[in-house]
XYZ file of C-alpha atoms in Angstrom:
620
model
C 0.000 0.000 0.000
C 1.345 3.430 -0.985
C 0.476 5.434 2.131
C 1.406 8.796 0.628
C -0.752 8.247 -2.437
C -3.693 7.037 -0.354
C -3.315 10.046 1.954
C -3.387 12.373 -1.038
C -6.604 10.811 -2.385
C -8.305 11.049 1.012
C -7.291 14.701 1.400
C -8.648 15.440 -2.057
C -12.117 14.219 -1.108
C -12.342 15.747 2.372
C -11.695 19.318 1.282
C -7.950 19.367 1.957
C -5.943 19.545 5.154
C -7.265 22.979 6.119
C -10.785 21.535 6.347
C -9.729 19.004 9.023
C -10.175 20.089 12.654
C -9.552 16.718 14.331
C -7.528 13.756 13.060
C -6.577 10.569 14.872
C -6.896 6.835 14.421
C -7.805 3.684 16.298
C -6.899 0.128 15.330
C -8.579 0.204 11.908
C -10.101 3.639 11.270
C -9.193 7.230 10.635
C -11.378 9.464 12.801
C -11.919 12.950 11.397
C -13.882 16.112 12.135
C -14.271 18.922 9.609
C -14.886 22.652 9.510
C -17.196 22.307 6.515
C -18.809 18.885 6.121
C -20.315 19.879 2.769
C -16.826 19.540 1.249
C -16.583 15.867 2.242
C -17.393 13.509 -0.643
C -18.323 10.290 1.145
C -19.118 8.350 -2.038
C -15.767 9.260 -3.598
C -13.970 8.227 -0.399
C -15.639 4.803 -0.515
C -14.324 4.242 -4.048
C -10.672 4.827 -3.120
C -8.621 1.649 -3.304
C -7.502 0.948 0.245
C -10.616 2.409 1.895
C -12.903 -0.343 3.195
C -15.787 1.881 4.185
C -16.899 5.271 5.486
C -19.394 6.048 8.235
C -20.366 8.952 10.465
C -20.884 8.399 14.183
C -21.318 10.833 17.045
C -20.541 13.746 14.752
C -17.262 12.185 13.600
C -16.338 10.623 10.246
C -14.762 7.157 10.325
C -12.718 6.091 7.281
C -11.999 2.378 7.592
C -8.473 1.506 6.416
C -7.489 -1.644 8.311
C -4.269 -2.495 10.161
C -2.246 0.069 8.140
C -4.344 2.957 9.431
C -1.576 4.468 11.593
C 0.737 4.767 8.581
C -2.018 6.417 6.543
C -2.782 8.808 9.400
C 0.881 9.805 9.631
C 1.051 10.274 5.866
C -1.936 12.633 5.963
C -0.309 14.663 8.729
C 2.915 14.924 6.734
C 1.154 15.786 3.471
C -0.942 18.696 4.750
C -0.821 21.315 7.460
C -3.827 20.381 9.603
C -5.270 22.879 12.047
C -6.577 20.697 14.897
C -6.862 23.471 17.446
C -10.326 24.517 16.342
C -13.304 23.813 18.514
C -15.611 20.928 17.642
C -18.542 21.442 15.321
C -21.269 23.022 17.421
C -24.035 22.023 15.039
C -24.265 18.606 16.649
C -26.572 17.876 19.557
C -25.382 17.858 23.172
C -25.244 14.066 23.370
C -23.213 13.874 20.152
C -20.820 16.523 21.462
C -20.248 14.550 24.684
C -19.684 11.322 22.755
C -17.324 13.153 20.399
C -15.334 14.431 23.400
C -15.055 10.907 24.837
C -13.927 9.550 21.481
C -11.340 12.283 20.974
C -9.925 11.907 24.497
C -9.620 8.135 24.652
C -8.982 7.113 21.036
C -5.405 8.509 20.864
C -4.312 6.527 23.945
C -5.802 3.213 22.815
C -2.590 2.117 20.985
C -0.608 2.502 24.228
C -3.191 0.545 26.223
C -3.332 -2.108 23.503
C 0.458 -2.447 23.467
C 0.581 -2.743 27.258
C -2.161 -5.382 27.319
C -0.689 -7.437 24.486
C 2.734 -7.431 26.163
C 1.035 -8.713 29.316
C -0.573 -11.481 27.223
C 2.833 -12.423 25.787
C 4.261 -12.608 29.316
C 1.457 -14.979 30.324
C 2.369 -17.272 27.434
C 6.065 -17.048 28.357
C 5.304 -18.075 31.957
C 3.257 -21.038 30.684
C 6.279 -22.021 28.596
C 8.590 -21.937 31.632
C 9.791 -18.339 32.163
C 10.265 -17.451 35.819
C 8.474 -14.393 37.170
C 11.593 -13.683 39.232
C 13.866 -13.438 36.188
C 15.212 -10.034 35.191
C 13.820 -10.459 31.680
C 10.293 -10.914 33.029
C 10.619 -8.002 35.467
C 11.878 -5.581 32.782
C 9.248 -6.519 30.206
C 6.554 -6.398 32.897
C 7.354 -2.821 33.951
C 7.497 -1.836 30.274
C 3.896 -3.043 30.002
C 2.928 -1.421 33.325
C 4.142 1.965 32.049
C 1.284 2.079 29.540
C -1.213 1.943 32.402
C 0.631 3.773 35.186
C 1.315 6.918 33.137
C -2.190 6.968 31.669
C -3.005 10.287 33.445
C -0.252 12.073 31.486
C -1.409 10.632 28.161
C -5.043 11.481 28.899
C -3.997 14.977 29.986
C -2.438 15.583 26.585
C -5.364 14.238 24.530
C -7.932 16.005 26.727
C -6.108 19.310 26.322
C -5.991 18.913 22.558
C -9.721 18.272 22.473
C -10.738 21.032 24.885
C -8.372 23.600 23.397
C -5.859 24.331 26.174
C -2.072 23.936 26.325
C -1.334 20.171 26.142
C 2.126 20.503 27.688
C 0.840 22.324 30.768
C -1.868 19.654 30.995
C 0.785 16.918 30.849
C 2.621 18.747 33.631
C -0.520 18.540 35.822
C -0.623 14.818 35.070
C 3.009 14.633 36.174
C 2.112 16.375 39.452
C -0.341 13.572 40.267
C 2.332 10.924 39.592
C 5.403 12.664 41.033
C 7.542 10.327 43.193
C 7.520 12.848 46.091
C 3.713 12.830 46.190
C 3.699 9.040 45.795
C 6.059 8.908 48.787
C 3.672 11.007 50.858
C 0.852 8.640 49.912
C 2.932 5.611 50.925
C 3.904 7.199 54.246
C 0.267 7.921 55.076
C 0.987 10.916 57.316
C -1.448 13.880 57.122
C -0.573 16.391 54.393
C -1.903 19.917 53.923
C -1.370 22.915 51.651
C -1.905 26.389 53.147
C -3.569 24.617 56.096
C -6.006 22.873 53.725
C -5.814 19.066 54.044
C -4.930 17.040 50.953
C -6.457 13.589 50.585
C -3.703 11.065 49.861
C -4.637 9.147 46.718
C -2.536 6.967 44.429
C -3.274 8.461 40.999
C -1.263 5.937 38.991
C -3.466 4.480 36.210
C -6.354 6.804 37.147
C -8.696 8.237 34.515
C -11.330 10.625 35.864
C -9.128 12.928 38.042
C -6.945 14.209 35.201
C -9.912 14.765 32.873
C -11.572 16.927 35.551
C -8.275 18.760 36.104
C -7.785 19.604 32.423
C -11.423 20.663 32.082
C -10.862 23.076 34.995
C -7.604 24.195 33.379
C -9.414 25.388 30.237
C -11.158 28.063 32.323
C -8.096 28.971 34.382
C -5.929 29.362 31.288
C -8.417 31.768 29.720
C -8.583 33.701 32.980
C -4.770 33.872 33.183
C -4.591 35.020 29.578
C -7.103 37.787 30.250
C -5.414 39.262 33.333
C -1.771 38.832 32.277
C -0.177 42.059 30.937
C 0.999 41.668 27.345
C 4.702 42.396 28.045
C 4.955 39.485 30.507
C 2.084 37.263 29.320
C 4.514 34.622 28.047
C 5.800 34.167 31.608
C 2.788 35.010 33.741
C 0.091 32.988 31.956
C 1.617 29.487 32.387
C 2.786 30.236 35.934
C -0.680 31.352 37.043
C -2.302 28.405 35.301
C -0.157 25.770 37.012
C -0.172 27.446 40.437
C -3.982 27.517 40.415
C -4.777 24.209 38.720
C -2.263 21.954 40.531
C -3.359 22.738 44.142
C -7.072 22.690 43.243
C -6.536 19.298 41.586
C -4.710 17.852 44.600
C -7.211 19.245 47.100
C -10.552 18.943 45.271
C -10.672 17.554 41.747
C -8.291 14.628 42.249
C -10.135 13.148 45.230
C -13.489 13.845 43.539
C -12.386 12.046 40.378
C -10.970 9.198 42.449
C -14.320 8.786 44.227
C -16.164 8.770 40.885
C -13.747 6.138 39.592
C -14.280 4.062 42.735
C -18.055 4.183 42.256
C -17.694 3.082 38.617
C -15.303 0.277 39.542
C -17.520 -0.855 42.428
C -20.598 -0.926 40.199
C -18.732 -2.902 37.546
C -17.415 -5.329 40.166
C -20.920 -5.798 41.590
C -22.319 -6.713 38.173
C -19.415 -9.081 37.447
C -19.831 -10.778 40.821
C -23.609 -11.069 41.177
C -25.061 -10.976 37.639
C -22.056 -11.724 35.443
C -24.287 -12.902 32.574
C -26.353 -9.705 32.290
C -24.017 -7.131 30.702
C -22.368 -9.495 28.141
C -25.837 -10.712 27.142
C -27.141 -7.174 26.590
C -23.948 -6.074 24.844
C -23.911 -9.124 22.610
C -27.507 -8.517 21.611
C -27.619 -4.740 21.219
C -24.074 -3.816 20.177
C -25.203 -3.135 16.565
C -27.721 -0.575 17.835
C -25.129 1.053 20.113
C -22.665 1.345 17.234
C -25.377 2.622 14.906
C -26.233 5.484 17.286
C -22.660 6.078 18.472
C -23.667 5.336 22.077
C -20.843 2.800 22.487
C -18.502 5.769 23.054
C -20.300 6.499 26.328
C -18.765 3.340 27.842
C -15.143 4.426 27.314
C -14.638 5.919 30.803
C -16.025 2.726 32.348
C -13.730 0.529 30.230
C -10.621 2.565 31.014
C -11.432 2.583 34.728
C -11.913 -1.186 34.684
C -8.616 -1.783 32.827
C -6.647 0.366 35.238
C -8.377 -0.994 38.353
C -8.580 -4.725 37.600
C -6.406 -5.213 34.510
C -9.376 -6.357 32.419
C -12.949 -5.426 31.500
C -16.096 -7.500 31.087
C -18.468 -4.703 30.090
C -18.025 -4.496 26.321
C -15.293 -6.859 25.116
C -17.013 -10.275 25.458
C -20.334 -9.069 24.035
C -18.755 -7.135 21.169
C -16.669 -10.169 20.163
C -19.792 -12.287 19.867
C -21.720 -9.503 18.117
C -18.988 -8.967 15.520
C -18.841 -12.704 14.785
C -22.634 -12.751 14.471
C -22.530 -9.952 11.891
C -20.146 -12.112 9.877
C -22.351 -15.192 10.304
C -25.479 -13.380 9.116
C -23.705 -11.929 6.081
C -22.228 -15.296 5.090
C -25.640 -16.939 5.482
C -27.122 -14.282 3.191
C -24.270 -14.811 0.705
C -24.986 -18.540 0.519
C -28.764 -18.182 0.286
C -29.289 -15.201 -2.026
C -29.696 -15.615 -5.772
C -28.744 -12.016 -6.465
C -25.151 -11.922 -7.719
C -24.450 -8.407 -6.466
C -25.782 -9.124 -2.985
C -23.928 -12.471 -2.896
C -20.606 -10.746 -3.605
C -21.262 -7.913 -1.130
C -22.432 -10.221 1.671
C -19.557 -12.651 1.162
C -16.810 -10.052 1.428
C -18.601 -8.188 4.247
C -19.004 -11.434 6.186
C -15.296 -12.191 6.086
C -14.278 -8.687 7.182
C -16.841 -8.822 10.019
C -15.273 -12.040 11.321
C -11.990 -10.127 11.427
C -13.648 -7.405 13.531
C -14.617 -4.778 10.933
C -18.421 -4.869 10.915
C -19.479 -1.683 9.109
C -19.727 -3.265 5.609
C -21.802 -6.133 7.031
C -24.036 -3.947 9.186
C -24.704 -1.114 6.734
C -24.546 -3.185 3.565
C -26.374 -6.355 4.617
C -27.997 -6.870 8.033
C -29.391 -3.389 8.642
C -30.620 -3.109 5.080
C -32.283 -6.524 4.970
C -33.748 -6.163 8.512
C -34.433 -9.834 9.341
C -30.738 -10.814 9.412
C -30.260 -8.052 11.999
C -32.849 -9.790 14.201
C -30.797 -12.975 13.887
C -27.643 -11.038 14.863
C -29.371 -9.686 17.986
C -30.606 -13.129 19.073
C -27.312 -14.861 18.281
C -25.322 -12.119 19.988
C -27.438 -12.381 23.117
C -27.075 -16.164 23.209
C -23.285 -16.136 22.810
C -23.016 -13.192 25.206
C -24.964 -15.105 27.848
C -22.470 -17.985 27.659
C -19.542 -15.552 27.858
C -21.133 -13.945 30.923
C -21.789 -17.099 32.914
C -18.243 -18.300 32.122
C -16.735 -14.988 33.254
C -15.030 -14.093 29.972
C -13.054 -10.836 30.170
C -10.991 -8.729 27.756
C -7.488 -7.945 28.997
C -6.719 -5.076 26.656
C -8.339 -2.774 24.145
C -8.789 -3.821 20.528
C -11.528 -4.450 17.994
C -12.725 -7.980 18.841
C -12.540 -10.497 16.006
C -10.706 -13.655 14.942
C -7.451 -11.773 14.321
C -7.528 -10.102 17.737
C -8.376 -13.110 19.916
C -5.093 -12.664 21.867
C -6.744 -9.726 23.697
C -8.595 -12.447 25.656
C -5.364 -14.151 26.788
C -4.605 -13.538 30.472
C -3.949 -15.142 33.828
C -6.872 -17.530 33.364
C -5.864 -19.859 30.489
C -9.511 -20.939 29.991
C -10.644 -17.354 29.307
C -9.760 -17.451 25.619
C -11.242 -20.948 25.294
C -14.601 -19.755 26.620
C -14.357 -16.633 24.433
C -13.977 -18.867 21.355
C -16.885 -21.068 22.450
C -19.100 -18.007 22.989
C -18.199 -16.725 19.519
C -18.911 -20.138 18.001
C -22.328 -20.289 19.694
C -23.176 -16.856 18.353
C -22.028 -17.799 14.846
C -24.055 -21.008 14.663
C -27.245 -19.506 16.133
C -27.077 -16.444 13.889
C -26.261 -18.388 10.713
C -29.152 -20.821 11.214
C -31.634 -18.109 12.237
C -30.709 -15.966 9.238
C -31.313 -18.955 6.968
C -34.668 -19.753 8.615
C -35.966 -16.177 8.887
C -34.893 -15.397 5.353
C -34.896 -11.935 3.783
C -36.409 -10.019 0.904
C -34.399 -10.538 -2.258
C -33.522 -7.311 -4.139
C -36.144 -6.573 -6.763
C -35.432 -5.945 -10.418
C -37.188 -2.641 -10.689
C -38.878 0.099 -8.713
C -42.619 -0.252 -8.167
C -44.704 2.721 -7.085
C -47.097 1.037 -4.660
C -48.519 4.239 -3.242
C -50.454 5.102 -6.402
C -49.962 8.821 -5.711
C -48.310 11.468 -7.818
C -48.051 9.131 -10.810
C -46.808 11.906 -13.078
C -43.939 12.600 -10.691
C -43.184 8.889 -10.215
C -42.591 8.556 -13.956
C -39.426 10.577 -13.514
C -38.010 8.247 -10.888
C -35.216 6.043 -12.192
C -36.297 2.394 -11.959
C -33.259 0.678 -10.469
C -32.700 -2.439 -8.358
C -33.698 -1.607 -4.792
C -34.547 -3.271 -1.520
C -38.128 -3.440 -0.357
C -38.522 -0.881 2.445
C -38.919 2.798 1.595
C -39.404 6.171 3.221
C -41.119 9.129 1.555
C -39.992 12.761 1.700
C -42.677 15.294 0.754
C -41.967 18.742 -0.607
C -41.362 21.321 2.137
C -41.633 24.217 -0.334
C -43.995 25.244 -3.120
C -42.270 25.816 -6.459
C -40.654 24.303 -9.553
C -38.652 21.095 -9.196
C -35.089 21.280 -10.533
C -32.635 18.399 -10.902
C -29.815 18.706 -8.407
C -27.270 18.536 -11.234
C -28.558 21.902 -12.507
C -27.938 23.759 -9.250
C -25.245 26.406 -9.594
C -23.174 25.039 -6.724
C -20.688 22.218 -7.233
C -21.165 20.797 -3.742
C -24.861 20.163 -4.377
C -24.685 19.517 -8.130
C -22.121 16.710 -7.716
C -24.079 15.224 -4.791
C -21.101 15.615 -2.467
C -23.398 16.164 0.511
C -25.874 13.500 -0.617
C -28.609 12.831 -3.147
C -31.798 14.812 -3.424
C -33.542 17.481 -5.463
C -33.837 21.276 -5.622
C -36.869 23.547 -5.718
C -37.076 27.057 -7.156
C -39.562 28.459 -4.618
C -42.690 30.370 -5.572
C -43.805 30.773 -1.967
C -42.061 31.877 1.196
C -42.784 29.057 3.662
C -40.916 25.882 4.602
C -43.033 23.118 6.147
C -42.139 19.736 7.614
C -41.681 17.133 4.854
C -42.392 14.188 7.189
C -42.990 13.229 10.807
C -39.801 13.355 12.852
C -37.617 15.838 14.715
C -35.487 18.923 14.212
C -31.809 17.977 14.450
C -30.147 21.315 13.721
C -31.263 24.864 13.059
C -28.259 26.661 11.594
C -27.277 29.866 13.389
C -27.607 31.775 10.122
C -31.176 30.417 9.773
C -30.724 29.702 6.060
C -30.777 25.932 6.538
C -32.324 23.334 8.792
C -31.490 19.670 9.437
C -34.257 17.144 10.101
C -34.569 13.419 10.826
C -37.709 11.387 10.176
C -38.959 8.460 12.226
C -37.244 5.996 9.849
C -33.838 7.623 10.389
C -33.654 9.570 7.103
C -31.613 12.740 7.687
C -32.606 15.710 5.514
C -31.026 19.094 4.893
C -33.246 21.919 3.617
C -30.976 24.690 2.324
C -32.756 27.904 1.306
C -30.831 29.588 -1.507
C -27.219 29.388 -2.645
C -24.512 31.082 -0.537
C -27.234 32.646 1.628
C -25.147 31.855 4.702
C -23.536 35.251 3.994
C -26.834 36.961 4.878
C -26.251 35.915 8.502
C -29.932 35.316 9.178
C -31.405 38.392 7.471
C -34.773 37.729 5.807
C -35.189 34.339 7.572
C -37.559 33.547 10.458
C -37.336 30.143 12.113
C -40.338 28.770 14.034
C -38.707 25.667 15.554
C -35.593 24.824 17.565
C -33.180 21.913 17.921
C -34.873 18.798 19.289
C -38.458 19.809 18.476
C -40.800 17.022 17.347
C -42.488 17.808 14.029
C -45.460 16.524 12.048
C -45.779 16.615 8.283
C -46.995 20.088 7.255
C -45.838 21.932 10.418
C -44.416 25.385 9.689
C -40.630 25.337 10.104
C -39.428 28.587 8.558
C -40.439 31.632 6.548
C -38.187 33.708 4.301
C -38.412 36.899 2.251
C -37.771 35.631 -1.259
C -37.935 39.087 -2.868
C -35.382 40.639 -0.512
C -33.012 37.669 -0.795
C -33.058 37.958 -4.586
C -32.698 41.737 -4.347
C -29.476 41.152 -2.396
C -28.255 39.160 -5.406
C -28.709 35.608 -4.150
C -30.274 32.669 -5.997
C -33.229 31.306 -4.002
C -33.121 27.811 -5.523
C -33.247 25.465 -2.523
C -31.510 22.057 -2.419
C -33.221 19.345 -0.354
C -30.624 16.705 0.460
C -30.651 13.259 2.112
C -27.393 13.732 4.016
C -27.052 10.100 5.131
C -27.492 8.796 1.577
C -24.600 6.369 2.069
C -26.521 4.147 4.515
C -29.359 3.460 2.064
C -29.642 1.283 -0.999
C -30.909 4.144 -3.171
C -32.418 7.621 -3.096
C -34.838 8.351 -5.939
C -36.015 11.875 -6.665
C -38.388 13.652 -9.017
C -36.292 15.795 -11.362
C -38.822 18.131 -13.041
C -42.323 19.573 -12.800
C -44.069 21.692 -10.216
C -44.607 20.822 -6.585
C -46.971 21.986 -3.911
C -45.963 21.651 -0.292
C -46.858 18.044 0.584
C -46.204 16.469 -2.835
C -43.859 13.516 -2.867
C -40.409 14.445 -4.207
C -37.970 11.865 -2.779
C -38.191 8.135 -2.089
C -35.506 6.612 0.132
C -34.929 2.876 0.011
């Protein structure tokens, strides 16, 4: 693989390095955030040789590369100057922003945790083969592995600072304060310690997670305060000194103990579940992991996983269930590949099934099980069954890594039977899912589009009759006017369907109404555009005019807000068409399905007139 060439192609289709605000990688994926998502061509990215898939989760784009992802990430960084100091995209909801913060904080440190855990697994094998734990070789390699966990606060300090926008080196220094040998000595001695007559709780912060995140969060405010009050001639000296002298004592006195208590509660809760109902969490995770991944909610478990690794040296919350779930995705896809008579689906399901068994499930989930529906039911049942076995047998994951056949060593630890039971759980999930998928069956792709609604027949004649899957969702016109093919819009981003497929309307009225039942996802600050999601999950962008963002909200009145539930026909927005055109702007309004990539096809009417409420888009 030519990493430099692949990096260049990726940069070309994401709007260049200057459009990237966040860039990191995990075991198989590039994780990217952008200033302007309209410049990201998802379909073009998917066609690049070396890219296995593209998805968007928790407000972040994932470009699946495989084991070479770190080399590709480094090549991108070398090829372009990337400004990663910008704040995250505020257009996402609060939950997505929190999940994005978790992902950005923990993802960069995963390679270190993975390395530490895998070295521990190698040591276990060496001991089984006769190595003495008292030998110098064992001791040296063991403390090399321990370093990845013990100095976790410093690594998390750096990644947290990068995400929250404060100085990462000062943050790392605060992490060093928590781990300093002098403080560790005070903790070991156990004698009372105080600062300015204020008692300091003695806590061992090695391998801790929550305390340093709280400290760096506090530091973002202190650093801004120090910047504001420091005189310009001495700001270079005064700002960092004030920051450290405020943050370090507050962390030792308040935030460190608070974070330690939170970590203790998390660890205690995890230990309680593992001790008293060990089958419950792996069963639920095995069953519902596809839904967690689909919504991005799996990121919310990262603090729990990290706390468990650093407290016990393993975790049983996500690893066992996700292993079974990933194998079940592969089983369902392979069952579909063997049963289907459609050559295209057979090829897609076969390749997706193999990659899912290796731990990369996006092609299987988005391309097969989620689309065909019934195989996803089989995955949920099979995942729950295998997860239940893993739970009652006490299977744990000793280090981070995407669970699959290639990464089974992450289940090697002190208990030699752990990996055996992990393999049995995966096998149970595979067999149950494969058989259920075969029995439940699925709708074969049809040869042509059939308009079963019997409405708007004149408009339906313009819909391209392609091979599609059976389920569909209808988008009705939110605006009265003339329908225009997207390719004729005088804006390359929309015309080339970079943001997704859809249609445009040259408005004759001045109202925008809800095109379906659903919710408001985003009302843009400049009021010229609004993002919606219907009850089937179709995400729609209604963009009034071309380049009207420059009007900064003039001539637009929005009647809804983020999170509002909407019914078809509800008034969303009004705009002054005459004044917008008088300012020199084209009022033609693109209506885009922004998550086009997760559907089999998006069909749209490409000419004629439309009243608000007429069908204009069919999503399959």
